[in-house]
Amino acid sequence: MTENTSRRRFLKAAAATGALAGLNATVLAQGQNEEVILLGGYTQGWQGYRLPGGASASGTANPTLTLQEGTTYTLMWQNGDGVGHNFAIQDSQGNNLQVLEPLTVQADTFSQINQTSEDQNVTLDITGGNVTGVSNGTGGNMTGGNATGGQQTTQSLVAKTQILSEEGAVQAVRFTATPEMAQYICIVHPNTMVGDIEVQSGGGSGNMTGSM
Ligand SMILES: [Cu+2]
């Protein structure tokens, strides 16, 4: 805790003096064209806070995530009730798809994104597997950067995330939408914490009929 606080203080000071300006400008370029999804993890159901494609997140449990094939999404969820939850994406047969790149993210970053309106663009700074900052549509940097990201060149994809039990803690994954994605789920509570994923293919219009 103390370490974290003093580090944040350092980062704030560094940002104020402009020491991190160059770093932020560099990593910002990697964050383009990413969509951010925010969910709340509750035993009775996933709560939609920020949904892809400008969909309204108003009060719906287990909202359908409408994704565009080939688009990369960063999904963050916050533990809302102190019960252990995790996150997986499954195909229509219920198989966990090994497509998730785990990212670390701080709870205050989640809060800052959650405070932006749904139609406001958000750009993430992601480096070394860490979401180190977030910018809003006007280009202003809302959080300090993480100056010590380290070199994590190995991107290991997982089929499900680790169980997160601490209330208020945030977990993040990055994935690219593919047609076999059918639902997102908490493996601990597969009956209540499960929602549909609809993946729209890039080219077509009017994809009303089933694909199988
Ligand atoms: Cu759960």
mmCIF file of C-alpha atoms and ligand atoms in Angstrom:
data_model
loop_
_atom_site.group_PDB
_atom_site.id
_atom_site.type_symbol
_atom_site.label_atom_id
_atom_site.label_comp_id
_atom_site.label_asym_id
_atom_site.label_seq_id
_atom_site.Cartn_x
_atom_site.Cartn_y
_atom_site.Cartn_z
ATOM 1 C CA MET A 1 0.000 0.000 0.000
ATOM 2 C CA THR A 2 2.644 2.500 1.030
ATOM 3 C CA GLU A 3 4.790 1.560 -1.877
ATOM 4 C CA ASN A 4 1.885 1.982 -4.227
ATOM 5 C CA THR A 5 0.981 5.360 -2.806
ATOM 6 C CA SER A 6 4.458 6.724 -2.909
ATOM 7 C CA ARG A 7 4.905 5.401 -6.400
ATOM 8 C CA ARG A 8 1.746 7.097 -7.534
ATOM 9 C CA ARG A 9 2.979 10.276 -5.960
ATOM 10 C CA PHE A 10 6.201 9.912 -7.872
ATOM 11 C CA LEU A 11 4.356 9.314 -11.127
ATOM 12 C CA LYS A 12 2.167 12.337 -10.574
ATOM 13 C CA ALA A 13 5.211 14.446 -9.940
ATOM 14 C CA ALA A 14 6.958 13.029 -12.961
ATOM 15 C CA ALA A 15 3.964 13.691 -15.151
ATOM 16 C CA ALA A 16 3.707 17.234 -13.843
ATOM 17 C CA THR A 17 7.251 17.965 -14.799
ATOM 18 C CA GLY A 18 6.754 16.475 -18.208
ATOM 19 C CA ALA A 19 9.185 13.673 -17.645
ATOM 20 C CA LEU A 20 6.736 11.107 -18.979
ATOM 21 C CA ALA A 21 5.386 13.088 -21.879
ATOM 22 C CA GLY A 22 7.574 11.381 -24.434
ATOM 23 C CA LEU A 23 6.751 7.938 -23.157
ATOM 24 C CA ASN A 24 3.037 8.538 -23.312
ATOM 25 C CA ALA A 25 3.211 9.881 -26.831
ATOM 26 C CA THR A 26 5.066 6.756 -27.902
ATOM 27 C CA VAL A 27 2.751 4.165 -26.475
ATOM 28 C CA LEU A 28 -0.399 6.010 -27.449
ATOM 29 C CA ALA A 29 0.119 5.023 -31.041
ATOM 30 C CA GLN A 30 -0.276 1.366 -30.156
ATOM 31 C CA GLY A 31 -3.638 1.936 -28.560
ATOM 32 C CA GLN A 32 -5.533 3.081 -31.597
ATOM 33 C CA ASN A 33 -8.569 1.189 -32.857
ATOM 34 C CA GLU A 34 -9.119 -0.623 -29.636
ATOM 35 C CA GLU A 35 -12.506 -0.766 -28.065
ATOM 36 C CA VAL A 36 -12.948 -0.857 -24.333
ATOM 37 C CA ILE A 37 -15.644 -2.900 -22.625
ATOM 38 C CA LEU A 38 -16.376 -2.434 -18.922
ATOM 39 C CA LEU A 39 -18.352 -4.916 -16.854
ATOM 40 C CA GLY A 40 -19.182 -5.360 -13.202
ATOM 41 C CA GLY A 41 -18.771 -8.852 -11.786
ATOM 42 C CA TYR A 42 -21.659 -9.842 -9.536
ATOM 43 C CA THR A 43 -22.818 -13.341 -8.608
ATOM 44 C CA GLN A 44 -26.313 -12.612 -9.909
ATOM 45 C CA GLY A 45 -25.006 -11.475 -13.294
ATOM 46 C CA TRP A 46 -22.490 -9.406 -15.218
ATOM 47 C CA GLN A 47 -23.406 -5.740 -15.205
ATOM 48 C CA GLY A 48 -22.764 -3.762 -18.357
ATOM 49 C CA TYR A 49 -20.988 -0.457 -17.698
ATOM 50 C CA ARG A 50 -19.545 0.279 -21.111
ATOM 51 C CA LEU A 51 -20.503 -1.815 -24.110
ATOM 52 C CA PRO A 52 -18.951 -2.104 -27.571
ATOM 53 C CA GLY A 53 -20.407 -0.396 -30.590
ATOM 54 C CA GLY A 54 -21.999 2.394 -28.607
ATOM 55 C CA ALA A 55 -24.671 0.087 -27.204
ATOM 56 C CA SER A 56 -26.443 1.406 -24.152
ATOM 57 C CA ALA A 57 -25.379 -0.229 -20.917
ATOM 58 C CA SER A 58 -28.295 0.968 -18.869
ATOM 59 C CA GLY A 59 -29.026 -1.478 -16.124
ATOM 60 C CA THR A 60 -28.901 -4.662 -18.123
ATOM 61 C CA ALA A 61 -27.565 -7.855 -16.588
ATOM 62 C CA ASN A 62 -25.468 -10.067 -18.839
ATOM 63 C CA PRO A 63 -25.736 -7.692 -21.797
ATOM 64 C CA THR A 64 -25.067 -9.045 -25.269
ATOM 65 C CA LEU A 65 -21.651 -7.975 -26.528
ATOM 66 C CA THR A 66 -21.856 -7.115 -30.203
ATOM 67 C CA LEU A 67 -18.357 -7.347 -31.652
ATOM 68 C CA GLN A 68 -16.825 -6.747 -35.050
ATOM 69 C CA GLU A 69 -14.784 -9.603 -36.438
ATOM 70 C CA GLY A 70 -11.081 -8.781 -36.410
ATOM 71 C CA THR A 71 -11.426 -5.887 -33.977
ATOM 72 C CA THR A 72 -9.367 -6.025 -30.793
ATOM 73 C CA TYR A 73 -11.173 -5.360 -27.541
ATOM 74 C CA THR A 74 -9.894 -4.672 -24.073
ATOM 75 C CA LEU A 75 -12.434 -5.915 -21.570
ATOM 76 C CA MET A 76 -12.112 -4.875 -17.951
ATOM 77 C CA TRP A 77 -14.341 -6.022 -15.159
ATOM 78 C CA GLN A 78 -14.507 -5.039 -11.544
ATOM 79 C CA ASN A 79 -15.403 -7.403 -8.731
ATOM 80 C CA GLY A 80 -18.605 -5.976 -7.332
ATOM 81 C CA ASP A 81 -19.492 -8.291 -4.477
ATOM 82 C CA GLY A 82 -16.315 -9.788 -3.055
ATOM 83 C CA VAL A 83 -17.157 -13.256 -4.384
ATOM 84 C CA GLY A 84 -14.619 -15.081 -6.513
ATOM 85 C CA HIS A 85 -15.240 -14.646 -10.246
ATOM 86 C CA ASN A 86 -13.277 -15.160 -13.416
ATOM 87 C CA PHE A 87 -13.780 -14.571 -17.110
ATOM 88 C CA ALA A 88 -13.777 -16.754 -20.194
ATOM 89 C CA ILE A 89 -15.066 -16.620 -23.737
ATOM 90 C CA GLN A 90 -16.689 -19.779 -25.065
ATOM 91 C CA ASP A 91 -17.760 -21.109 -28.413
ATOM 92 C CA SER A 92 -21.262 -22.417 -29.035
ATOM 93 C CA GLN A 93 -20.240 -25.824 -27.662
ATOM 94 C CA GLY A 94 -19.212 -24.354 -24.325
ATOM 95 C CA ASN A 95 -15.478 -24.712 -24.889
ATOM 96 C CA ASN A 96 -13.274 -22.033 -23.369
ATOM 97 C CA LEU A 97 -11.417 -20.328 -26.195
ATOM 98 C CA GLN A 98 -7.734 -19.756 -25.554
ATOM 99 C CA VAL A 99 -7.811 -16.216 -26.854
ATOM 100 C CA LEU A 100 -7.400 -14.005 -23.786
ATOM 101 C CA GLU A 101 -4.316 -11.911 -23.210
ATOM 102 C CA PRO A 102 -4.336 -11.016 -19.501
ATOM 103 C CA LEU A 103 -3.487 -7.411 -18.707
ATOM 104 C CA THR A 104 -2.928 -5.821 -15.365
ATOM 105 C CA VAL A 105 -4.916 -2.706 -14.625
ATOM 106 C CA GLN A 106 -5.431 -0.585 -11.559
ATOM 107 C CA ALA A 107 -8.864 0.031 -10.123
ATOM 108 C CA ASP A 108 -8.513 3.788 -10.525
ATOM 109 C CA THR A 109 -7.912 3.384 -14.240
ATOM 110 C CA PHE A 110 -11.143 1.426 -14.454
ATOM 111 C CA SER A 111 -12.948 4.175 -12.572
ATOM 112 C CA GLN A 112 -11.610 6.866 -14.854
ATOM 113 C CA ILE A 113 -12.761 5.065 -17.972
ATOM 114 C CA ASN A 114 -16.089 4.345 -16.356
ATOM 115 C CA GLN A 115 -16.590 8.051 -15.798
ATOM 116 C CA THR A 116 -16.348 8.847 -19.491
ATOM 117 C CA SER A 117 -19.523 8.805 -21.490
ATOM 118 C CA GLU A 118 -20.192 5.848 -23.746
ATOM 119 C CA ASP A 119 -19.795 7.792 -26.959
ATOM 120 C CA GLN A 120 -16.466 9.236 -25.882
ATOM 121 C CA ASN A 121 -13.420 7.624 -27.415
ATOM 122 C CA VAL A 122 -10.942 6.175 -24.983
ATOM 123 C CA THR A 123 -7.384 5.320 -25.878
ATOM 124 C CA LEU A 124 -5.406 3.000 -23.670
ATOM 125 C CA ASP A 125 -1.698 3.020 -23.104
ATOM 126 C CA ILE A 126 -0.731 -0.632 -22.998
ATOM 127 C CA THR A 127 2.859 -1.619 -22.509
ATOM 128 C CA GLY A 128 4.419 -4.798 -21.217
ATOM 129 C CA GLY A 129 1.040 -6.331 -20.419
ATOM 130 C CA ASN A 130 -0.026 -3.386 -18.277
ATOM 131 C CA VAL A 131 -2.730 -0.871 -18.937
ATOM 132 C CA THR A 132 -0.658 2.074 -17.864
ATOM 133 C CA GLY A 133 -2.875 4.956 -18.714
ATOM 134 C CA VAL A 134 -5.936 6.139 -20.520
ATOM 135 C CA SER A 135 -6.695 9.132 -22.658
ATOM 136 C CA ASN A 136 -10.047 10.572 -23.568
ATOM 137 C CA GLY A 137 -11.104 11.733 -27.000
ATOM 138 C CA THR A 138 -9.581 15.144 -26.620
ATOM 139 C CA GLY A 139 -6.118 13.706 -26.235
ATOM 140 C CA GLY A 140 -5.721 14.661 -22.627
ATOM 141 C CA ASN A 141 -3.922 12.125 -20.518
ATOM 142 C CA MET A 142 -6.027 11.147 -17.552
ATOM 143 C CA THR A 143 -3.597 9.039 -15.609
ATOM 144 C CA GLY A 144 0.097 8.870 -15.134
ATOM 145 C CA GLY A 145 2.108 6.455 -17.157
ATOM 146 C CA ASN A 146 3.901 3.475 -15.734
ATOM 147 C CA ALA A 147 7.546 4.165 -16.221
ATOM 148 C CA THR A 148 8.625 0.684 -15.238
ATOM 149 C CA GLY A 149 6.641 -1.512 -17.592
ATOM 150 C CA GLY A 150 9.488 -3.906 -18.205
ATOM 151 C CA GLN A 151 10.056 -6.116 -21.181
ATOM 152 C CA GLN A 152 7.358 -8.722 -21.524
ATOM 153 C CA THR A 153 7.683 -9.955 -25.034
ATOM 154 C CA THR A 154 5.886 -13.232 -24.439
ATOM 155 C CA GLN A 155 2.184 -12.884 -24.958
ATOM 156 C CA SER A 156 0.707 -16.061 -23.574
ATOM 157 C CA LEU A 157 -2.979 -16.460 -24.241
ATOM 158 C CA VAL A 158 -5.193 -18.121 -21.676
ATOM 159 C CA ALA A 159 -8.566 -19.856 -21.938
ATOM 160 C CA LYS A 160 -9.833 -18.417 -18.678
ATOM 161 C CA THR A 161 -8.592 -15.878 -16.193
ATOM 162 C CA GLN A 162 -7.581 -16.421 -12.607
ATOM 163 C CA ILE A 163 -10.328 -16.146 -10.025
ATOM 164 C CA LEU A 164 -10.512 -12.660 -8.567
ATOM 165 C CA SER A 165 -12.126 -12.473 -5.135
ATOM 166 C CA GLU A 166 -11.343 -9.031 -3.785
ATOM 167 C CA GLU A 167 -14.225 -6.595 -3.958
ATOM 168 C CA GLY A 168 -13.261 -3.616 -6.079
ATOM 169 C CA ALA A 169 -10.359 -5.361 -7.771
ATOM 170 C CA VAL A 170 -10.173 -5.129 -11.542
ATOM 171 C CA GLN A 171 -9.120 -7.684 -14.121
ATOM 172 C CA ALA A 172 -8.501 -6.994 -17.788
ATOM 173 C CA VAL A 173 -8.119 -9.110 -20.905
ATOM 174 C CA ARG A 174 -7.483 -8.250 -24.525
ATOM 175 C CA PHE A 175 -8.801 -10.327 -27.370
ATOM 176 C CA THR A 176 -9.596 -10.095 -31.053
ATOM 177 C CA ALA A 177 -13.124 -10.991 -32.085
ATOM 178 C CA THR A 178 -13.550 -14.182 -34.107
ATOM 179 C CA PRO A 179 -16.738 -15.801 -35.416
ATOM 180 C CA GLU A 180 -16.649 -18.796 -33.085
ATOM 181 C CA MET A 181 -17.128 -16.607 -30.024
ATOM 182 C CA ALA A 182 -20.612 -17.266 -28.681
ATOM 183 C CA GLN A 183 -20.720 -16.253 -25.041
ATOM 184 C CA TYR A 184 -18.757 -14.803 -22.143
ATOM 185 C CA ILE A 185 -18.948 -16.439 -18.780
ATOM 186 C CA CYS A 186 -17.732 -16.691 -15.206
ATOM 187 C CA ILE A 187 -16.690 -20.299 -14.756
ATOM 188 C CA VAL A 188 -17.529 -20.126 -11.048
ATOM 189 C CA HIS A 189 -21.110 -19.033 -11.718
ATOM 190 C CA PRO A 190 -21.911 -20.411 -15.162
ATOM 191 C CA ASN A 191 -25.671 -20.261 -14.660
ATOM 192 C CA THR A 192 -26.000 -16.632 -13.639
ATOM 193 C CA MET A 193 -22.901 -14.927 -15.024
ATOM 194 C CA VAL A 194 -23.183 -15.700 -18.721
ATOM 195 C CA GLY A 195 -24.030 -13.472 -21.653
ATOM 196 C CA ASP A 196 -24.168 -13.705 -25.427
ATOM 197 C CA ILE A 197 -21.501 -12.568 -27.828
ATOM 198 C CA GLU A 198 -22.507 -11.648 -31.354
ATOM 199 C CA VAL A 199 -19.693 -11.262 -33.827
ATOM 200 C CA GLN A 200 -20.506 -9.329 -36.956
ATOM 201 C CA SER A 201 -18.365 -10.004 -39.990
ATOM 202 C CA GLY A 202 -16.641 -7.059 -41.526
ATOM 203 C CA GLY A 203 -17.879 -7.089 -45.086
ATOM 204 C CA GLY A 204 -21.472 -8.147 -45.064
ATOM 205 C CA SER A 205 -24.632 -6.260 -44.401
ATOM 206 C CA GLY A 206 -27.796 -7.753 -43.036
ATOM 207 C CA ASN A 207 -26.384 -10.835 -41.373
ATOM 208 C CA MET A 208 -29.761 -11.903 -40.085
ATOM 209 C CA THR A 209 -29.713 -15.616 -40.686
ATOM 210 C CA GLY A 210 -27.772 -18.101 -38.640
ATOM 211 C CA SER A 211 -24.340 -19.041 -39.796
ATOM 212 C CA MET A 212 -24.681 -22.775 -39.232
HETATM 213 CU CU CU B 1 -18.795 -15.443 -10.823
#
